[in-house]
Amino acid sequence: MSILINKDTKVICQGITGGAGTFHTRGCRDYGTQMVGGVTPGKGGQDVDGIPVFDTVKEAVQATSANATMIFVPAPFTADAILEAVDAGIHTIAAITEGVPVLDMVRVYEVIRESGSTLIGPNCPGLITPGECKIGIMPGYIHTPGTVGIMSRSGTLTYEAVWQTSNVGLGQSTCVGLGGDPIVGTSFIDLFKLYEEDPQTEAIMMIGEIGGTAEEEAAAYVADHVTKPVAAFIAGRTAPPGKRMGHAGAIISGGKGTAAEKVKALEAAGIEVAESPADMGTALQRAIAKISTE
Amino acid sequence: MKIHEFQAKELFDKAGVAVLQHRVATSPEQAADAFVDLGAPVAVVKAQIHAGGRGKGTTIENPDQHGVQLVKSAEEARAVATNLLGNTLVTIQTGPEGKVVNQVLIEEGCNIARELYLGIVLDRARKMPVLMCSTEGGMDIETVAEETPELIFKEHFDPHFGLQGFQVRKLCSELGITGASIRSADKFMRTLCNLYVELDCSLAEINPLVVTGEGELVALDAKISFDSNAMYRQNAIAEYRDLSEEEPTEIRAGEAGLSYIKLDGNIACLVNGAGLAMSTMDIIKLHGGEPANFLDVGGGADKSQVTEAFRILLSDPNVKAVLVNIFGGIARCSTIAEAIVAASKEVGFEVPLVVRLEGTEVEEGRRILEESDVEIITATDLTDAATKVCAAIGA
């Protein structure tokens, strides 16, 4: 088991004929993902390395039974692409694109909330179930199949966590990059629910950063609903207020969204918080040891 | 993206959000003419910089001169403009270095009955914009939220439908706006909410919002910032960008497609990915050092971009050491290594350079560095990198 995606997941790429779309479609296929098709309006009937291209997601789903998509279309068209995937009944939608206007996401979220689809991102690396299915831009080879569920608002910091958990002898069940924008389709809480129910996942690592209150909300949820060991790291303890730290969502505004507040909430919920980004793997080991001695 | 008060008022005026008569001046003569032109017995001269707290702020050149001043004649307007224009205003939001005043706003006075607060922001938890009002106009809203949260009233609104009439009436009741002023509030609040959506704002704040003696709502101040991601569809707004308000190195980095923020420390860092870049700053601090910047070179950075990144880092005279921390995913370690060698040839590293590489093409990257004659302190992991870079400057 795993969450959201596995070896049976059939994936299409929206924006497959663009540079990034083509490059990462190949990367995912080479990792072992079932890349069954792609979509570029006006290029239906063509193919990319033998992977058929369709004009619409609906056609792609009808022809390939795809149930997941990764979106690489430019930011001005991303909201439309997400809504098209929802309309076609795609189950898991990973929007990799960075730079989507936030009010577009306000509108998209209203639709996602009412739909049966899960949106990961935008502005995210995607998600991966090691050894089974990779949807996104992460380097596949650093992952090891295992028992840790990792979720993060940051891309490369997720790689760091993956690397560290692999190094301490724990592999990963499913790793999800939630995205660095103020509004993303899936929250920490959504995934805590899935990880808690997933028999393969034995421990959970959450990586947050400054901005917003998603970590505080997750902490409250964990205190009441999560029985598995949880460790966390918050990036941006030294970030100055009022500055957008790379990610559109990583900003301390109005004195809110600081790392200190988040760490306090997480610790109050009994979550093992890594002081240093180098200690994510060991914090997880501590969380596991704590639960098993209780 | 931030804009000036006078630009925000221009947008308000165009949309039908009530503002007072005003003029913009870039010289003392223009300020004097503006006073005459307005024809009001009193006017307010306001320094135009991208920072709040101007009323209490003073200029470096003359600590008696505040950023917002009342004037009663053309001569007074001229004198105040002379004292502000070209001088540097320091407020609680500018930092000690302050900001140079290039324009002043001259605005007619008005008959103030009440001062309120009004702001629109995105509520990230509810995933909707929210209109916030308070009876405590003119106060710092963060202080109000902290000390008397019961005096802040909120209404969320759907961007499709905008703020509804009943929501305005609720707010009026809570704020004590009565009688004919309710009609004025309805137009003011709903127009502003529509403007927030139509112009892709990330913040629209009016503090104070004034109820005049005649019962009308008027924006005495105006602060708007915009979603940078939406600027492609807001060409008119993009024109408002004032580069003189931004850090020159940050502009230069932006042009090269790099995400860079200057900080006060002396250890420069070059990292791929925003989260890892923040974490690198954090771990430097944890080991006793002070980061000189945030820099995310991004996933697709090529050799020329990374070389430009090094130029920007090394142009900061405070920098005493450089830490490169790369976890190659899309970014290849070999690309970074080539850029280090190129930057070394071109600009030269006169300060210690600590490099930690991991991930995609790490072997190739390490080989390139080993075979070059660049003097490098190699680190094996994050902790090792932070320890070594702090040791290199004796922190």
XYZ file of C-alpha atoms in Angstrom:
689
model
C 0.000 0.000 0.000
C 0.901 3.667 -0.225
C -1.141 6.827 -0.592
C -2.612 8.430 -3.716
C -0.467 6.636 -6.317
C 0.999 3.171 -6.866
C 2.259 0.833 -9.593
C -1.205 0.662 -11.184
C -1.588 4.443 -11.542
C -1.937 5.540 -15.165
C -0.529 8.998 -15.745
C -0.863 11.629 -18.442
C 1.077 14.877 -18.798
C -0.749 18.123 -19.607
C 1.739 20.213 -21.541
C 3.636 17.117 -22.760
C 5.042 18.767 -25.894
C 6.667 21.667 -23.991
C 10.334 21.406 -22.984
C 9.738 20.635 -19.308
C 6.723 18.424 -20.062
C 8.655 16.244 -22.481
C 11.760 16.069 -20.274
C 9.893 15.012 -17.155
C 7.510 12.679 -18.976
C 10.637 10.775 -20.029
C 12.032 10.948 -16.502
C 8.861 9.499 -15.017
C 8.576 6.802 -17.674
C 12.223 5.814 -17.123
C 11.535 5.545 -13.392
C 8.812 3.001 -14.159
C 5.695 5.165 -14.071
C 2.954 4.137 -16.493
C 2.999 7.253 -18.687
C 0.030 6.503 -20.907
C -0.525 9.792 -22.696
C -0.233 13.529 -22.907
C -2.330 16.547 -23.751
C -1.461 19.602 -25.817
C -4.358 21.430 -27.471
C -3.921 21.364 -31.243
C -1.322 18.599 -31.212
C -3.681 15.636 -30.862
C -2.569 12.682 -32.980
C 1.150 13.327 -32.493
C 3.309 11.365 -30.067
C 6.266 11.885 -27.725
C 8.568 8.841 -27.746
C 5.546 6.744 -28.700
C 3.350 8.238 -25.944
C 0.143 9.436 -27.642
C -0.810 13.126 -27.502
C -4.444 14.235 -27.290
C -6.214 17.580 -27.722
C -8.236 17.252 -24.518
C -7.956 15.470 -21.195
C -11.346 13.882 -21.804
C -10.069 12.200 -24.976
C -6.913 11.092 -23.189
C -8.915 9.517 -20.360
C -11.269 7.759 -22.781
C -8.390 6.298 -24.771
C -6.000 5.399 -21.929
C -8.060 5.099 -18.691
C -5.631 7.555 -17.096
C -6.405 8.384 -13.455
C -3.578 10.814 -12.695
C -2.035 13.818 -14.411
C 0.956 16.056 -14.060
C 0.561 19.623 -15.255
C 3.410 21.557 -16.871
C 1.412 24.191 -18.769
C 2.456 27.852 -18.314
C 1.088 29.665 -15.242
C -1.597 31.736 -17.041
C -3.225 28.473 -18.243
C -2.730 26.316 -15.155
C -6.107 26.994 -13.518
C -7.821 26.006 -16.755
C -5.724 22.845 -17.014
C -6.580 21.819 -13.442
C -10.295 22.392 -14.042
C -10.102 20.369 -17.248
C -8.552 17.456 -15.356
C -11.271 17.653 -12.671
C -13.941 17.751 -15.356
C -12.494 14.623 -16.960
C -12.674 12.789 -13.628
C -8.919 12.510 -13.037
C -8.319 11.304 -9.489
C -4.864 12.686 -8.690
C -3.740 15.979 -10.212
C -0.198 17.243 -9.649
C 0.296 20.856 -10.774
C 4.043 21.439 -11.023
C 3.808 24.935 -12.554
C 5.106 27.871 -10.518
C 3.653 31.381 -10.650
C -0.099 30.785 -10.722
C -2.031 33.928 -9.624
C -3.449 33.344 -6.166
C -6.988 34.461 -7.057
C -7.021 31.768 -9.758
C -6.395 29.271 -6.987
C -9.205 30.714 -4.844
C -11.571 29.894 -7.693
C -10.002 26.500 -8.454
C -10.101 25.466 -4.814
C -13.871 25.981 -4.674
C -14.203 23.410 -7.460
C -11.624 20.999 -6.026
C -13.316 21.015 -2.631
C -16.596 19.835 -4.172
C -14.983 17.315 -6.525
C -13.692 13.797 -6.024
C -10.232 14.841 -7.239
C -7.104 15.482 -5.205
C -4.961 18.399 -6.335
C -1.298 18.452 -5.302
C 0.357 21.854 -5.811
C 0.688 24.123 -7.656
C 4.343 25.164 -7.417
C 5.412 21.724 -6.228
C 7.793 18.910 -7.196
C 4.956 16.355 -7.424
C 4.654 13.048 -5.583
C 6.315 9.663 -5.581
C 5.703 6.177 -4.245
C 9.263 4.799 -4.398
C 9.750 1.841 -6.707
C 6.207 2.160 -8.077
C 5.214 5.528 -9.460
C 6.847 8.949 -9.798
C 4.751 11.918 -10.899
C 6.858 15.049 -10.994
C 10.358 16.433 -11.123
C 12.132 14.868 -8.122
C 15.290 12.785 -8.689
C 13.925 9.247 -8.406
C 17.145 7.500 -7.400
C 17.413 9.074 -3.920
C 14.203 7.332 -2.813
C 13.956 3.889 -1.211
C 10.717 1.966 -0.717
C 9.890 1.925 2.979
C 7.674 3.099 5.782
C 7.993 6.882 6.152
C 5.433 9.236 4.691
C 7.038 12.590 3.850
C 5.141 15.757 2.997
C 6.586 19.182 2.452
C 5.989 22.717 1.223
C 9.459 22.730 -0.319
C 11.057 20.711 -3.125
C 14.769 20.379 -2.432
C 14.206 20.266 1.304
C 12.076 17.179 0.663
C 15.022 15.608 -1.156
C 17.134 16.375 1.896
C 14.568 14.634 4.148
C 14.333 11.663 1.787
C 18.106 11.367 1.766
C 18.336 11.544 5.541
C 15.575 8.986 6.143
C 17.208 6.648 3.634
C 20.554 7.132 5.401
C 19.138 6.141 8.794
C 17.738 2.966 7.234
C 14.123 4.060 6.770
C 12.657 4.215 3.279
C 9.585 6.119 2.176
C 5.984 5.012 1.577
C 4.843 8.057 -0.415
C 6.465 11.513 -0.582
C 4.308 14.479 -1.475
C 5.408 18.025 -2.313
C 2.438 20.150 -1.302
C 3.683 23.289 -3.031
C 5.035 26.675 -2.012
C 2.021 28.869 -2.824
C -0.397 30.567 -0.383
C -3.247 28.370 -1.616
C -2.555 24.778 -2.569
C -4.960 21.944 -3.304
C -3.916 19.586 -0.509
C -2.985 20.417 3.071
C -0.894 18.652 5.682
C -4.153 17.610 7.387
C -5.526 15.977 4.211
C -2.393 13.838 4.036
C -2.234 13.067 7.760
C -5.651 11.409 7.261
C -4.316 9.290 4.379
C -1.013 8.390 6.081
C -2.797 7.435 9.311
C -4.981 4.980 7.365
C -2.190 3.624 5.177
C -0.809 0.322 6.531
C 2.561 0.794 4.814
C 3.211 4.148 6.497
C 4.612 3.715 10.017
C 5.916 7.225 10.665
C 5.275 10.655 9.207
C 7.634 13.555 8.471
C 6.165 16.994 7.803
C 8.287 19.838 6.492
C 6.801 23.276 6.814
C 8.034 26.788 6.396
C 7.182 30.340 7.381
C 3.933 31.909 6.178
C 0.292 31.078 6.824
C -0.998 28.800 9.572
C -1.104 25.387 7.858
C 1.426 23.934 10.337
C -0.511 25.168 13.380
C -3.734 23.673 12.000
C -1.910 20.405 11.295
C -0.499 20.336 14.833
C -3.985 20.591 16.331
C -5.157 17.795 14.048
C -2.242 15.528 14.961
C -2.857 15.979 18.681
C -6.392 14.614 18.307
C -6.251 12.180 15.413
C -2.794 10.802 14.610
C -1.410 7.772 16.444
C 1.704 7.230 14.321
C 5.051 8.870 15.178
C 5.378 12.343 13.680
C 8.475 14.501 13.227
C 8.641 17.977 11.723
C 10.975 20.670 10.538
C 10.140 24.315 9.896
C 12.286 26.297 7.467
C 12.807 30.020 7.851
C 13.698 30.674 11.500
C 16.065 33.401 10.319
C 13.812 34.834 7.584
C 13.105 38.573 7.923
C 9.449 39.672 8.114
C 7.646 41.100 5.081
C 9.955 39.459 2.531
C 8.813 36.749 0.150
C 11.402 33.996 0.602
C 11.356 32.503 -2.894
C 7.996 30.778 -2.493
C 4.950 33.014 -2.902
C 3.588 31.538 0.329
C 6.754 31.884 2.399
C 6.274 35.306 3.902
C 5.823 36.571 7.444
C 3.082 39.193 7.153
C 1.509 41.245 9.896
C 3.777 39.499 12.418
C 2.044 36.190 11.619
C 3.434 32.999 10.172
C 6.763 32.948 12.014
C 8.776 29.758 12.492
C 8.746 30.254 16.268
C 4.921 30.152 16.453
C 4.829 27.031 14.303
C 7.492 25.196 16.289
C 5.644 26.040 19.497
C 2.353 24.644 18.146
C 4.033 21.480 16.856
C 5.834 20.799 20.115
C 2.646 21.398 22.074
C 1.052 18.665 19.965
C 3.807 16.248 20.962
C 5.517 16.336 17.576
C 9.284 15.832 17.498
C 10.690 18.992 15.887
C 14.143 18.957 14.273
C 16.157 21.945 15.440
C 18.431 21.772 12.425
C 17.629 20.751 8.843
C 20.443 18.220 9.229
C 18.489 16.450 11.985
C 15.276 15.533 10.174
C 16.206 11.849 9.953
C 17.250 11.623 13.607
C 14.174 13.568 14.762
C 12.077 10.917 13.065
C 14.041 8.188 14.833
C 13.375 9.951 18.139
C 9.648 10.174 17.335
C 9.529 6.461 16.571
C 11.432 5.568 19.747
C 9.098 7.752 21.802
C 5.938 6.056 20.504
C 7.341 2.524 20.901
C 8.275 3.114 24.550
C 4.858 4.557 25.391
C 4.608 44.323 -5.767
C 4.100 47.531 -3.804
C 3.008 50.922 -5.124
C 2.921 54.448 -3.697
C -0.021 55.999 -1.869
C -0.633 58.488 -4.677
C -0.759 55.648 -7.199
C -3.204 53.704 -5.016
C -5.387 56.807 -4.742
C -5.313 57.172 -8.514
C -6.686 53.621 -8.778
C -9.278 54.311 -6.070
C -10.426 57.472 -7.800
C -10.777 55.676 -11.112
C -12.772 52.826 -9.559
C -15.073 55.119 -7.550
C -13.605 54.618 -4.069
C -13.817 58.038 -2.416
C -10.555 59.935 -1.919
C -9.841 63.596 -1.152
C -8.603 66.087 -3.753
C -4.839 65.765 -4.054
C -1.805 66.567 -6.202
C 1.648 65.024 -6.529
C 4.762 67.206 -6.403
C 8.394 66.483 -7.159
C 9.630 70.027 -6.381
C 8.879 72.656 -3.700
C 7.431 74.941 -6.407
C 4.992 72.245 -7.495
C 4.012 71.749 -3.858
C 3.262 75.460 -3.439
C 1.282 75.516 -6.690
C -0.621 72.418 -5.593
C -1.700 74.132 -2.381
C -3.064 77.083 -4.335
C -4.664 74.784 -6.871
C -6.474 72.760 -4.198
C -7.881 75.975 -2.762
C -8.416 74.482 0.701
C -7.579 76.339 3.933
C -5.458 73.416 5.149
C -3.639 70.652 3.363
C -1.466 67.715 4.332
C 1.939 67.092 2.772
C 2.827 63.393 2.769
C 6.162 61.836 1.839
C 5.738 59.083 -0.767
C 7.822 56.023 0.077
C 7.008 52.298 0.141
C 6.722 52.087 3.920
C 4.256 52.826 6.669
C 4.728 54.841 9.845
C 5.497 58.029 7.888
C 3.653 60.348 10.290
C 5.931 59.421 13.177
C 9.004 58.937 10.979
C 11.584 61.696 10.620
C 14.271 62.539 8.093
C 17.914 61.691 8.722
C 18.909 65.169 7.574
C 16.588 66.949 10.007
C 15.053 64.993 12.905
C 12.373 67.715 13.377
C 10.859 66.954 9.997
C 8.131 64.304 10.022
C 6.956 62.454 6.919
C 3.398 63.782 7.169
C 2.780 67.463 7.986
C -0.136 69.864 8.079
C 0.267 73.127 6.118
C -1.867 76.279 5.983
C -0.291 78.239 3.162
C 1.528 77.791 -0.118
C 4.720 78.972 1.615
C 4.370 76.311 4.298
C 3.739 73.681 1.623
C 6.877 74.816 -0.190
C 8.934 74.717 3.020
C 7.783 71.237 4.004
C 8.380 69.895 0.489
C 11.878 71.435 0.566
C 12.599 69.598 3.801
C 11.286 66.252 2.565
C 12.176 65.972 -1.115
C 15.558 64.391 -1.730
C 15.960 63.636 1.958
C 15.848 60.242 3.631
C 12.885 59.293 5.770
C 13.289 56.717 8.510
C 10.157 55.001 9.837
C 9.561 51.855 11.883
C 9.174 49.987 8.581
C 12.177 51.296 6.605
C 15.000 50.080 8.789
C 17.691 52.517 10.025
C 18.905 53.290 6.483
C 15.537 54.866 5.577
C 14.171 55.654 2.132
C 14.738 58.677 -0.090
C 11.643 60.799 -0.706
C 11.249 61.522 -4.417
C 7.628 62.712 -4.406
C 5.222 64.276 -1.955
C 1.445 64.120 -1.986
C -0.447 67.334 -1.170
C -3.988 66.611 -0.118
C -6.841 68.871 1.012
C -7.834 68.650 4.652
C -11.237 67.314 5.665
C -13.705 67.414 8.506
C -13.040 64.168 10.390
C -15.874 62.779 12.520
C -14.470 59.270 13.016
C -11.393 57.277 12.063
C -11.816 53.594 11.208
C -9.605 50.839 9.815
C -10.319 48.795 6.708
C -8.168 46.132 5.085
C -8.549 43.318 2.562
C -6.184 40.357 2.567
C -6.237 36.734 1.523
C -7.272 34.419 4.363
C -5.050 31.465 3.571
C -6.818 29.125 5.988
C -10.287 29.850 4.536
C -8.834 30.211 1.024
C -10.863 33.354 0.355
C -10.296 37.092 0.525
C -11.480 38.723 3.739
C -12.534 42.303 4.478
C -11.462 43.376 7.957
C -12.749 46.515 9.655
C -12.046 48.052 13.013
C -13.255 50.979 15.042
C -9.627 51.656 15.976
C -8.637 53.737 12.942
C -5.136 55.157 12.785
C -3.805 52.468 15.136
C -1.391 49.745 14.116
C -3.818 46.932 13.250
C -1.445 44.238 14.514
C -1.552 45.850 17.941
C -5.355 45.982 17.813
C -5.472 42.295 16.827
C -3.190 41.486 19.734
C -4.795 43.587 22.454
C -8.456 44.055 21.504
C -9.344 41.437 18.872
C -13.050 41.983 19.627
C -12.773 45.358 17.892
C -11.934 43.743 14.540
C -14.858 42.642 12.350
C -14.430 40.325 9.369
C -16.446 39.340 6.320
C -15.134 36.803 3.785
C -16.221 37.187 0.203
C -16.300 35.062 -2.912
C -14.324 36.645 -5.771
C -17.112 35.710 -8.213
C -19.894 37.454 -6.351
C -18.039 40.108 -4.435
C -19.020 41.483 -1.059
C -22.780 41.328 -0.538
C -25.008 44.155 0.668
C -25.992 42.351 3.848
C -22.323 41.940 4.743
C -21.850 45.702 4.500
C -24.906 46.210 6.718
C -23.502 43.769 9.294
C -20.205 45.600 9.341
C -21.943 48.987 9.607
C -23.896 47.755 12.596
C -20.704 46.487 14.250
C -18.775 49.664 13.478
C -21.592 51.991 14.507
C -22.110 53.425 11.025
C -25.713 54.588 10.852
C -28.230 56.554 8.802
C -27.197 57.924 5.436
C -23.582 56.810 5.996
C -24.662 53.197 5.370
C -25.223 54.010 1.706
C -21.775 55.599 1.496
C -20.234 52.542 3.190
C -21.998 50.197 0.771
C -20.495 51.880 -2.276
C -17.082 52.282 -0.637
C -16.656 48.715 0.630
C -18.137 46.863 -2.323
C -16.203 48.923 -4.863
C -12.997 48.312 -2.969
C -13.611 44.541 -2.799
C -14.230 44.483 -6.553
C -11.035 46.450 -7.141
C -9.118 43.950 -4.985
C -10.260 41.090 -7.224
C -10.055 42.867 -10.586
C -6.523 44.151 -10.021
C -5.132 40.959 -8.412
C -4.270 42.684 -5.156
C -2.616 40.839 -2.310
C -3.354 43.642 0.157
C -5.584 46.706 0.131
C -5.457 48.694 3.350
C -6.973 52.018 4.361
C -5.829 53.296 7.700
C -7.457 55.541 8.594
C -10.733 55.312 6.772
C -12.537 58.483 7.672
C -16.208 59.197 8.239
C -16.479 62.906 7.507
C -18.647 65.412 9.339
C -20.974 65.118 6.350
C -21.298 61.375 6.911
C -19.281 60.232 3.873
C -16.615 57.513 3.945
C -13.271 58.670 2.523
C -9.897 56.943 2.192
C -7.437 59.160 4.040
C -4.592 56.741 3.410
C -4.230 54.032 0.774
C -1.895 51.086 0.669
C -2.094 48.421 -2.022
C 0.212 45.609 -2.980
C -0.254 43.177 -5.821
C 0.242 39.490 -6.561
C 3.502 39.440 -8.558
C 2.353 36.238 -10.253
C -0.582 38.087 -11.835
C 1.372 40.980 -13.316
C 1.273 39.373 -16.766
C -2.432 40.321 -16.934
C -2.135 43.670 -15.134
C -0.017 45.688 -17.529
C -1.267 49.053 -16.258
C -0.279 48.114 -12.702
C 3.147 46.854 -13.733
C 3.820 50.400 -15.008
C 3.552 51.627 -11.408
C 6.634 49.724 -10.283
C 9.188 52.105 -8.754
C 12.621 50.543 -9.050
C 14.176 53.233 -6.844
C 12.273 51.675 -3.921
C 13.925 48.282 -4.393
C 17.318 46.886 -3.454
C 19.506 47.172 -6.614
C 21.015 43.708 -6.156
C 17.531 42.217 -5.804
C 16.466 43.837 -9.093
C 19.587 42.518 -10.778
C 18.944 39.019 -9.409
C 15.333 39.171 -10.570
C 16.460 40.017 -14.091
C 18.688 36.931 -14.066
C 15.774 34.756 -12.913
C 17.219 34.324 -9.430
C 15.408 34.757 -6.149
C 17.673 36.850 -3.913
C 17.111 38.801 -0.712
C 19.850 40.798 0.921
C 20.350 40.355 4.660
C 22.723 41.891 7.201
C 25.142 39.023 7.901
C 28.522 38.107 6.396
C 28.134 34.515 5.164
C 26.788 34.474 1.623
C 24.857 31.410 0.543
C 23.965 29.959 -2.830
C 21.349 27.230 -2.737
C 18.841 25.518 -5.025
C 15.247 25.575 -3.826
C 13.533 28.087 -1.541
C 13.022 25.739 1.420
C 16.609 24.508 1.344
C 17.823 28.111 0.951
C 15.902 29.183 4.070
C 17.160 26.111 5.928
C 20.733 26.921 4.944
C 20.334 30.387 6.488
C 18.883 28.740 9.585
C 21.731 26.265 10.003
C 24.346 29.010 9.569
C 22.694 30.904 12.402
C 22.429 27.738 14.489
C 26.218 27.366 14.249
C 26.868 30.941 15.307
C 27.130 32.648 11.916
C 24.961 35.287 10.252
C 23.642 34.772 6.708
C 24.315 37.622 4.256
C 21.462 36.694 1.962
C 18.755 34.343 0.790
C 19.483 33.002 -2.683
C 17.567 30.363 -4.581
C 19.083 29.665 -7.993
C 16.063 27.537 -8.903
C 15.887 24.194 -10.604
C 16.626 25.136 -14.184
C 19.549 27.490 -13.587
C 22.251 27.360 -16.244
C 25.938 28.170 -15.950
C 25.524 31.874 -16.807
C 22.770 32.363 -14.220
C 24.796 30.700 -11.493
C 27.847 32.755 -12.440
C 25.728 35.921 -12.182
C 24.572 34.687 -8.775
C 28.194 34.537 -7.609
C 28.820 38.058 -8.960
C 25.860 39.369 -6.970
C 26.928 37.572 -3.776
C 30.505 38.781 -4.017
C 29.451 42.378 -4.734
C 28.263 42.649 -1.106
C 31.230 44.150 0.809
C 30.052 42.525 4.069
C 30.626 39.021 2.738
C 33.472 37.188 4.480
C 32.736 33.634 3.266
C 30.523 31.804 0.784
C 28.564 28.596 1.358
C 27.276 26.683 -1.644
C 24.638 24.094 -0.750
C 23.187 22.134 -3.639
C 20.910 19.121 -3.553
C 20.745 18.372 -7.245
C 17.357 17.360 -8.533
C 16.629 19.180 -11.719
C 19.677 21.324 -11.054
C 22.786 19.327 -11.809
C 25.801 19.411 -9.511
C 28.022 19.474 -12.586
C 26.423 22.762 -13.735
C 27.029 24.333 -10.361
C 30.621 23.099 -10.321
C 31.283 24.561 -13.765
C 29.823 27.877 -12.623
C 32.039 27.899 -9.537
C 35.091 27.426 -11.745
C 33.903 30.114 -14.185
C 33.093 32.590 -11.422
C 36.455 31.958 -9.821
C 38.245 32.763 -13.092
C 36.137 35.837 -13.718
C 35.637 37.470 -10.351
C 37.948 35.463 -8.120
C 37.088 34.228 -4.656
C 38.978 36.305 -2.137
C 36.967 34.820 0.698
C 36.747 31.177 1.858
C 34.388 29.023 -0.213
C 32.671 26.010 1.339
C 30.870 23.663 -1.034
C 28.417 20.898 -0.256
C 27.103 18.976 -3.258
C 24.643 16.103 -3.242
C 22.202 14.605 -5.721
C 22.098 14.600 -9.516
C 25.555 14.293 -11.139
C 27.337 14.739 -7.838
C 30.364 12.643 -8.883
C 30.844 14.717 -12.024
C 30.473 17.929 -10.004
C 33.065 16.865 -7.447
C 35.470 15.806 -10.209
C 35.180 19.199 -11.936
C 35.985 20.989 -8.682
C 38.876 18.680 -7.802
C 40.476 19.085 -11.215
C 40.156 22.876 -11.096
C 42.593 25.088 -9.222
C 39.817 26.782 -7.245
C 40.524 26.666 -3.543
C 37.547 24.950 -1.960
C 36.647 23.678 1.474
C 34.589 20.556 0.797
C 31.738 19.637 3.111
C 30.060 16.252 3.314
C 26.680 17.245 4.729
C 24.677 20.218 6.015
C 26.139 20.266 9.510
C 29.664 19.847 8.202
C 29.083 22.722 5.761
C 27.741 25.075 8.422
C 30.510 24.201 10.875
C 33.224 24.743 8.292
C 31.888 28.043 6.955
C 31.463 29.446 10.456
C 34.953 28.267 11.413
C 36.360 29.903 8.266
C 35.342 33.348 9.497
C 35.981 32.599 13.143
C 32.306 32.874 14.098
